[in-house]
Amino acid sequence: MKKRFLSLAMALAVCLGLAVHAAAYENLIEVCEDDMWSGVSDYSGDGWSYDSENNNPGVLKLSGAQNLELSFYGSCIIELAPGTKSSLYMPIVDDFNTDGSETILTFRGSGELEIFAYPGDTERGALNGCVSDMKMEDGLVMTGGAKQGDSYPAALGPKTNIRESGRFDRTIQANGAVAQYVHIGPAGGASAPASTTGFSDVAANSPFAEAIKWAVEQKITNGKTATTFGPGDTCTVSHILTFLYRAEKGAGSGNERAAVTAWANLLGIDTSNLSAPCTRAMAVNYMWKAAGSPAPAKQTAFADVPSGAEYAKAVSWAVEKGITNGTGGDAFSPGGTCTRGQIVTFLFRAGK
């Protein structure tokens, strides 16, 4: 996200009624969930880049940036590049998403991130604002405490100062107090080794690394860009159908989208909304149909999969094939959204 100073902050405030923080710090970046507010979508700087054109919410990639100051207007994915360590001064979450939903900060990757409170700011600590959840993916863990090096388990504390607008304040807490220092990184401390897949956002120890490498070798996908795969990005119906088509037919030429759509329609797959997120039920159902709709040996029972559901046989088949075992607790989570890393992992397991 491009560095924007007080003039842009004032413009945003006038247009949208947003709170303005004086731009007293040279490294201040204001990160929006998408390009609706700023009118721009793709920026980069020393050790960081932001892309909301191809992702919603936007993805802020950190690859060694130091002492950045962030103000979030909506949800964001923060991706930590393998083998790097970045640092932030007290990120502030200023508002909800543009659709009114609460802000979620999602951390993924295999690098490390240190977050510091401003010196002497013991009330707000290492993070403050209207954040509903902080999600850790790819095995990342969050620790912190009163000083750098403290490694107590850290998590969001309760909502405080709740306003009529619904906004609230929230801090990260560790060891029973507001955390002044927070560390996010792989369990065990050290950053994971660089990727062997050729993608900067897939660490060598990523649970998706083997499947992604296989998918590239099979020409099922080349990634989102020449250097990134987007393992945590939402997989759309278009993505999974294209992956399945290439797995069976090989990489297409010419109008591949039309060929994929025609092929899917022959299998009885609804292609009316190719941009929709692919759910777990959709994923196994599409894979099952692409495999010829084989009858499973027995029906696998999940509490959230009705026996008469359209995808029930596909779920049982997927379990038999070792593609998935559900999400735990007698649940399959059929409506859960799949990521690109999860989908190629399903395909990889099916191909074994």
Tab-separated table of C-alpha atoms in Angstrom:
chain	number	residue	atom	x	y	z
A	1	MET	CA	0.000	0.000	0.000
A	2	LYS	CA	1.509	3.318	-1.012
A	3	LYS	CA	2.714	5.632	1.746
A	4	ARG	CA	0.067	8.287	2.262
A	5	PHE	CA	0.429	11.203	4.589
A	6	LEU	CA	-1.857	13.725	6.216
A	7	SER	CA	-3.325	15.145	3.008
A	8	LEU	CA	-4.747	11.767	1.955
A	9	ALA	CA	-5.844	10.961	5.500
A	10	MET	CA	-7.743	14.242	5.586
A	11	ALA	CA	-9.350	13.477	2.223
A	12	LEU	CA	-10.475	10.093	3.471
A	13	ALA	CA	-11.891	11.668	6.591
A	14	VAL	CA	-13.870	14.247	4.653
A	15	CYS	CA	-15.281	11.687	2.216
A	16	LEU	CA	-15.953	8.870	4.642
A	17	GLY	CA	-16.060	10.330	8.123
A	18	LEU	CA	-13.004	8.332	9.183
A	19	ALA	CA	-10.863	9.201	12.179
A	20	VAL	CA	-7.625	10.973	11.216
A	21	HIS	CA	-4.334	10.171	12.921
A	22	ALA	CA	-1.716	12.872	12.590
A	23	ALA	CA	0.959	11.641	10.196
A	24	ALA	CA	3.855	12.330	12.506
A	25	TYR	CA	5.771	9.235	11.457
A	26	GLU	CA	7.478	8.774	8.110
A	27	ASN	CA	6.668	5.075	7.777
A	28	LEU	CA	2.891	5.366	8.210
A	29	ILE	CA	0.899	3.224	5.750
A	30	GLU	CA	-2.903	3.192	5.663
A	31	VAL	CA	-4.141	-0.220	4.537
A	32	CYS	CA	-7.674	-0.637	3.189
A	33	GLU	CA	-9.452	-3.967	2.667
A	34	ASP	CA	-9.816	-3.258	-1.067
A	35	ASP	CA	-9.298	-0.415	-3.519
A	36	MET	CA	-12.668	1.250	-2.957
A	37	TRP	CA	-11.471	3.943	-0.593
A	38	SER	CA	-8.135	4.923	-2.012
A	39	GLY	CA	-8.780	4.355	-5.697
A	40	VAL	CA	-5.518	2.435	-5.960
A	41	SER	CA	-4.680	-1.204	-5.538
A	42	ASP	CA	-1.044	-2.184	-5.791
A	43	TYR	CA	1.914	-0.592	-4.015
A	44	SER	CA	5.260	-1.621	-2.621
A	45	GLY	CA	8.130	-0.257	-0.577
A	46	ASP	CA	11.286	-1.340	1.210
A	47	GLY	CA	10.503	-4.858	2.432
A	48	TRP	CA	6.748	-4.735	1.848
A	49	SER	CA	4.100	-4.780	-0.854
A	50	TYR	CA	0.316	-4.534	-0.857
A	51	ASP	CA	-2.085	-6.004	-3.390
A	52	SER	CA	-5.862	-5.644	-3.254
A	53	GLU	CA	-6.444	-5.890	-6.998
A	54	ASN	CA	-6.158	-9.677	-6.966
A	55	ASN	CA	-7.236	-10.253	-3.362
A	56	ASN	CA	-10.076	-9.175	-1.131
A	57	PRO	CA	-9.213	-8.533	1.579
A	58	GLY	CA	-5.905	-7.187	0.380
A	59	VAL	CA	-2.614	-8.951	1.077
A	60	LEU	CA	0.210	-7.068	2.761
A	61	LYS	CA	3.445	-8.987	2.176
A	62	LEU	CA	6.276	-8.317	4.606
A	63	SER	CA	9.779	-9.380	3.608
A	64	GLY	CA	12.050	-7.611	6.048
A	65	ALA	CA	10.321	-4.236	6.420
A	66	GLN	CA	11.408	-2.455	9.594
A	67	ASN	CA	9.499	-0.144	11.927
A	68	LEU	CA	6.462	0.275	9.706
A	69	GLU	CA	3.405	1.949	11.198
A	70	LEU	CA	0.080	0.617	9.932
A	71	SER	CA	-3.445	1.911	10.155
A	72	PHE	CA	-6.000	-0.673	8.997
A	73	TYR	CA	-9.363	0.338	7.535
A	74	GLY	CA	-10.892	-3.122	7.271
A	75	SER	CA	-9.608	-6.688	7.122
A	76	CYS	CA	-6.174	-7.586	5.809
A	77	ILE	CA	-4.008	-10.655	5.223
A	78	ILE	CA	-0.433	-10.178	6.432
A	79	GLU	CA	1.945	-12.575	4.719
A	80	LEU	CA	5.405	-13.155	6.229
A	81	ALA	CA	7.982	-14.134	3.622
A	82	PRO	CA	10.147	-17.205	4.372
A	83	GLY	CA	13.410	-16.493	6.161
A	84	THR	CA	12.623	-12.826	6.899
A	85	LYS	CA	11.965	-10.801	10.040
A	86	SER	CA	9.862	-7.635	9.916
A	87	SER	CA	8.832	-5.166	12.617
A	88	LEU	CA	5.878	-2.842	13.192
A	89	TYR	CA	5.088	-0.069	15.618
A	90	MET	CA	1.616	-0.541	17.120
A	91	PRO	CA	-0.790	-1.252	14.243
A	92	ILE	CA	-4.115	0.530	14.713
A	93	VAL	CA	-7.399	-0.935	13.436
A	94	ASP	CA	-9.525	2.117	12.722
A	95	ASP	CA	-12.779	0.756	11.347
A	96	PHE	CA	-14.965	-2.101	10.144
A	97	ASN	CA	-14.991	-3.453	6.587
A	98	THR	CA	-16.891	-1.447	3.999
A	99	ASP	CA	-19.797	-3.915	4.204
A	100	GLY	CA	-20.079	-3.318	7.948
A	101	SER	CA	-18.537	-6.645	9.004
A	102	GLU	CA	-15.891	-6.633	11.710
A	103	THR	CA	-12.204	-6.516	10.868
A	104	ILE	CA	-10.097	-9.684	10.820
A	105	LEU	CA	-6.300	-9.700	10.574
A	106	THR	CA	-4.990	-12.974	9.139
A	107	PHE	CA	-1.308	-13.878	9.432
A	108	ARG	CA	0.256	-16.499	7.198
A	109	GLY	CA	3.624	-17.540	5.793
A	110	SER	CA	6.750	-18.646	7.628
A	111	GLY	CA	8.730	-15.501	8.404
A	112	GLU	CA	8.785	-13.611	11.685
A	113	LEU	CA	7.114	-10.395	12.767
A	114	GLU	CA	7.787	-8.276	15.845
A	115	ILE	CA	5.218	-5.700	16.967
A	116	PHE	CA	6.171	-3.019	19.489
A	117	ALA	CA	4.129	-0.552	21.495
A	118	TYR	CA	5.090	3.093	21.300
A	119	PRO	CA	7.465	3.843	24.196
A	120	GLY	CA	5.477	4.549	27.326
A	121	ASP	CA	2.094	3.614	25.805
A	122	THR	CA	1.160	0.968	28.369
A	123	GLU	CA	-2.604	1.326	27.839
A	124	ARG	CA	-2.831	0.506	24.136
A	125	GLY	CA	0.180	-1.801	23.954
A	126	ALA	CA	1.404	-3.476	20.775
A	127	LEU	CA	-1.949	-3.253	18.981
A	128	ASN	CA	-5.140	-1.342	19.508
A	129	GLY	CA	-8.412	-0.966	17.702
A	130	CYS	CA	-11.579	-2.410	16.296
A	131	VAL	CA	-10.298	-5.909	15.442
A	132	SER	CA	-12.675	-8.848	15.752
A	133	ASP	CA	-10.127	-11.646	15.333
A	134	MET	CA	-6.475	-12.366	14.623
A	135	LYS	CA	-6.049	-15.627	12.707
A	136	MET	CA	-2.771	-17.549	12.562
A	137	GLU	CA	-2.241	-19.827	9.555
A	138	ASP	CA	0.627	-22.057	8.364
A	139	GLY	CA	1.550	-23.012	11.926
A	140	LEU	CA	2.310	-19.465	13.070
A	141	VAL	CA	1.968	-18.689	16.763
A	142	MET	CA	1.682	-15.412	18.675
A	143	THR	CA	3.576	-14.763	21.908
A	144	GLY	CA	4.481	-11.629	23.813
A	145	GLY	CA	4.739	-9.772	27.073
A	146	ALA	CA	5.964	-6.622	28.749
A	147	LYS	CA	9.311	-6.523	26.943
A	148	GLN	CA	11.092	-7.862	23.893
A	149	GLY	CA	11.950	-11.517	24.330
A	150	ASP	CA	8.941	-12.343	26.536
A	151	SER	CA	7.219	-15.384	25.091
A	152	TYR	CA	4.007	-15.795	27.024
A	153	PRO	CA	1.009	-17.038	24.992
A	154	ALA	CA	-0.695	-13.954	23.544
A	155	ALA	CA	-4.254	-13.394	22.363
A	156	LEU	CA	-6.821	-10.646	21.870
A	157	GLY	CA	-8.318	-9.364	25.089
A	158	PRO	CA	-11.955	-8.366	25.672
A	159	LYS	CA	-13.677	-5.566	23.784
A	160	THR	CA	-13.689	-2.287	25.702
A	161	ASN	CA	-14.993	1.250	25.212
A	162	ILE	CA	-17.832	0.019	22.987
A	163	ARG	CA	-19.449	2.926	21.138
A	164	GLU	CA	-22.965	3.400	19.755
A	165	SER	CA	-21.528	2.954	16.264
A	166	GLY	CA	-20.499	-0.581	17.247
A	167	ARG	CA	-16.815	0.244	17.190
A	168	PHE	CA	-14.698	-0.781	20.141
A	169	ASP	CA	-11.141	-0.949	21.438
A	170	ARG	CA	-9.185	-4.154	21.826
A	171	THR	CA	-5.612	-4.991	22.758
A	172	ILE	CA	-3.361	-8.041	22.655
A	173	GLN	CA	-2.811	-9.466	26.117
A	174	ALA	CA	-0.133	-11.776	27.493
A	175	ASN	CA	0.644	-12.922	31.032
A	176	GLY	CA	-2.485	-11.194	32.329
A	177	ALA	CA	-1.638	-7.721	31.031
A	178	VAL	CA	-1.637	-5.616	27.863
A	179	ALA	CA	1.280	-6.843	25.746
A	180	GLN	CA	3.912	-4.206	24.949
A	181	TYR	CA	5.784	-6.586	22.684
A	182	VAL	CA	4.375	-9.305	20.400
A	183	HIS	CA	6.165	-11.892	18.302
A	184	ILE	CA	4.466	-13.804	15.471
A	185	GLY	CA	6.373	-16.610	13.814
A	186	PRO	CA	6.701	-20.365	13.350
A	187	ALA	CA	6.318	-22.525	16.433
A	188	GLY	CA	9.789	-23.122	17.840
A	189	GLY	CA	11.011	-19.641	16.987
A	190	ALA	CA	13.231	-19.746	13.911
A	191	SER	CA	11.949	-18.872	10.480
A	192	ALA	CA	11.349	-21.774	8.164
A	193	PRO	CA	13.786	-22.411	5.339
A	194	ALA	CA	13.095	-20.883	1.956
A	195	SER	CA	10.727	-22.661	-0.368
A	196	THR	CA	11.701	-25.497	-2.670
A	197	THR	CA	8.617	-24.865	-4.812
A	198	GLY	CA	9.908	-21.685	-6.418
A	199	PHE	CA	7.202	-19.582	-4.742
A	200	SER	CA	8.216	-16.990	-2.165
A	201	ASP	CA	4.998	-17.490	-0.186
A	202	VAL	CA	5.362	-21.277	0.215
A	203	ALA	CA	7.955	-22.277	2.810
A	204	ALA	CA	9.765	-25.595	2.528
A	205	ASN	CA	7.954	-26.842	5.644
A	206	SER	CA	4.521	-25.614	4.557
A	207	PRO	CA	1.879	-28.359	4.763
A	208	PHE	CA	1.032	-27.504	1.148
A	209	ALA	CA	4.583	-27.497	-0.260
A	210	GLU	CA	4.657	-31.065	-1.591
A	211	ALA	CA	1.231	-30.757	-3.204
A	212	ILE	CA	2.038	-27.385	-4.768
A	213	LYS	CA	5.302	-28.692	-6.199
A	214	TRP	CA	3.424	-31.681	-7.636
A	215	ALA	CA	0.692	-29.473	-9.115
A	216	VAL	CA	3.263	-27.302	-10.891
A	217	GLU	CA	5.147	-30.344	-12.203
A	218	GLN	CA	1.856	-31.764	-13.530
A	219	LYS	CA	1.107	-28.388	-15.173
A	220	ILE	CA	-2.113	-28.126	-13.193
A	221	THR	CA	-1.171	-24.612	-12.131
A	222	ASN	CA	1.679	-22.143	-12.479
A	223	GLY	CA	0.734	-20.131	-9.417
A	224	LYS	CA	-0.868	-16.707	-9.246
A	225	THR	CA	2.310	-14.987	-10.412
A	226	ALA	CA	5.779	-16.138	-11.401
A	227	THR	CA	6.892	-15.953	-7.751
A	228	THR	CA	3.735	-16.438	-5.656
A	229	PHE	CA	1.164	-19.192	-5.321
A	230	GLY	CA	-1.302	-17.671	-2.869
A	231	PRO	CA	-1.785	-20.849	-0.762
A	232	GLY	CA	-4.059	-19.056	1.693
A	233	ASP	CA	-6.113	-17.220	-0.927
A	234	THR	CA	-9.696	-18.304	-1.486
A	235	CYS	CA	-10.106	-20.895	-4.220
A	236	THR	CA	-12.926	-20.020	-6.585
A	237	VAL	CA	-15.122	-22.404	-8.579
A	238	SER	CA	-13.202	-21.318	-11.674
A	239	HIS	CA	-9.881	-22.260	-10.047
A	240	ILE	CA	-10.842	-25.770	-8.980
A	241	LEU	CA	-12.597	-26.591	-12.253
A	242	THR	CA	-9.546	-25.427	-14.189
A	243	PHE	CA	-7.261	-27.513	-11.970
A	244	LEU	CA	-9.469	-30.583	-12.455
A	245	TYR	CA	-9.688	-30.035	-16.202
A	246	ARG	CA	-5.926	-29.797	-16.527
A	247	ALA	CA	-5.425	-32.862	-14.339
A	248	GLU	CA	-7.575	-34.880	-16.746
A	249	LYS	CA	-7.077	-33.168	-20.110
A	250	GLY	CA	-3.758	-31.371	-19.720
A	251	ALA	CA	-3.170	-27.643	-19.902
A	252	GLY	CA	-5.556	-26.088	-22.368
A	253	SER	CA	-4.785	-23.768	-25.216
A	254	GLY	CA	-6.890	-21.121	-26.886
A	255	ASN	CA	-10.079	-20.354	-24.972
A	256	GLU	CA	-9.423	-22.618	-21.997
A	257	ARG	CA	-12.182	-21.048	-19.929
A	258	ALA	CA	-14.797	-22.057	-22.501
A	259	ALA	CA	-13.358	-25.560	-22.702
A	260	VAL	CA	-13.383	-25.920	-18.918
A	261	THR	CA	-16.969	-24.670	-18.709
A	262	ALA	CA	-18.181	-27.049	-21.425
A	263	TRP	CA	-16.391	-29.976	-19.780
A	264	ALA	CA	-17.853	-29.161	-16.369
A	265	ASN	CA	-21.351	-28.829	-17.781
A	266	LEU	CA	-21.078	-32.323	-19.280
A	267	LEU	CA	-20.314	-33.592	-15.783
A	268	GLY	CA	-23.452	-31.915	-14.443
A	269	ILE	CA	-21.545	-29.187	-12.579
A	270	ASP	CA	-23.198	-25.796	-12.211
A	271	THR	CA	-20.977	-23.148	-13.835
A	272	SER	CA	-23.301	-20.181	-13.465
A	273	ASN	CA	-21.059	-18.480	-10.893
A	274	LEU	CA	-17.434	-19.290	-11.574
A	275	SER	CA	-16.188	-16.500	-9.326
A	276	ALA	CA	-17.931	-17.898	-6.229
A	277	PRO	CA	-15.756	-19.294	-3.428
A	278	CYS	CA	-15.353	-23.069	-3.603
A	279	THR	CA	-16.671	-24.783	-0.482
A	280	ARG	CA	-15.532	-28.136	0.875
A	281	ALA	CA	-18.774	-29.746	-0.306
A	282	MET	CA	-18.266	-28.329	-3.801
A	283	ALA	CA	-14.646	-29.470	-3.889
A	284	VAL	CA	-15.293	-33.136	-3.127
A	285	ASN	CA	-18.428	-33.155	-5.297
A	286	TYR	CA	-16.565	-31.787	-8.322
A	287	MET	CA	-13.692	-34.215	-7.784
A	288	TRP	CA	-16.128	-37.111	-7.393
A	289	LYS	CA	-17.939	-36.226	-10.615
A	290	ALA	CA	-14.641	-35.808	-12.469
A	291	ALA	CA	-13.700	-39.312	-11.274
A	292	GLY	CA	-16.894	-40.733	-12.804
A	293	SER	CA	-19.141	-40.578	-9.708
A	294	PRO	CA	-17.962	-43.936	-8.274
A	295	ALA	CA	-20.128	-45.509	-5.599
A	296	PRO	CA	-18.421	-45.452	-2.174
A	297	ALA	CA	-18.121	-48.733	-0.328
A	298	LYS	CA	-20.008	-47.271	2.614
A	299	GLN	CA	-21.445	-43.979	3.740
A	300	THR	CA	-19.267	-42.009	6.118
A	301	ALA	CA	-21.317	-40.315	8.794
A	302	PHE	CA	-20.703	-36.679	9.667
A	303	ALA	CA	-23.061	-34.778	11.903
A	304	ASP	CA	-23.234	-31.883	9.433
A	305	VAL	CA	-23.665	-33.954	6.238
A	306	PRO	CA	-27.296	-35.084	5.765
A	307	SER	CA	-27.552	-38.556	4.241
A	308	GLY	CA	-29.730	-37.187	1.446
A	309	ALA	CA	-27.427	-34.299	0.550
A	310	GLU	CA	-26.355	-34.055	-3.079
A	311	TYR	CA	-22.733	-34.271	-2.023
A	312	ALA	CA	-23.092	-37.051	0.597
A	313	LYS	CA	-21.706	-39.820	-1.652
A	314	ALA	CA	-18.868	-37.546	-2.713
A	315	VAL	CA	-17.925	-36.952	0.928
A	316	SER	CA	-17.853	-40.702	1.630
A	317	TRP	CA	-15.780	-41.290	-1.509
A	318	ALA	CA	-13.329	-38.555	-0.539
A	319	VAL	CA	-12.839	-40.083	2.901
A	320	GLU	CA	-12.271	-43.542	1.385
A	321	LYS	CA	-9.693	-42.101	-1.002
A	322	GLY	CA	-7.866	-40.355	1.822
A	323	ILE	CA	-8.541	-36.955	0.286
A	324	THR	CA	-9.932	-35.571	3.524
A	325	ASN	CA	-10.985	-36.849	6.923
A	326	GLY	CA	-13.219	-33.954	7.827
A	327	THR	CA	-12.429	-31.049	10.117
A	328	GLY	CA	-12.622	-32.806	13.483
A	329	GLY	CA	-15.293	-33.280	16.090
A	330	ASP	CA	-17.518	-35.422	13.847
A	331	ALA	CA	-17.777	-32.536	11.376
A	332	PHE	CA	-17.019	-32.182	7.700
A	333	SER	CA	-17.785	-28.438	7.468
A	334	PRO	CA	-19.376	-28.655	3.988
A	335	GLY	CA	-19.848	-24.893	3.798
A	336	GLY	CA	-16.258	-24.095	4.733
A	337	THR	CA	-14.390	-22.121	2.084
A	338	CYS	CA	-11.339	-23.794	0.548
A	339	THR	CA	-7.998	-22.130	-0.056
A	340	ARG	CA	-5.799	-22.710	-3.088
A	341	GLY	CA	-3.336	-24.656	-0.960
A	342	GLN	CA	-6.072	-26.946	0.343
A	343	ILE	CA	-7.462	-27.656	-3.123
A	344	VAL	CA	-4.159	-28.703	-4.682
A	345	THR	CA	-3.570	-30.854	-1.592
A	346	PHE	CA	-6.916	-32.598	-2.207
A	347	LEU	CA	-5.924	-33.176	-5.842
A	348	PHE	CA	-2.486	-34.416	-4.826
A	349	ARG	CA	-3.982	-36.970	-2.429
A	350	ALA	CA	-6.503	-38.091	-5.022
A	351	GLY	CA	-3.713	-38.681	-7.530
A	352	LYS	CA	-1.667	-40.922	-5.272
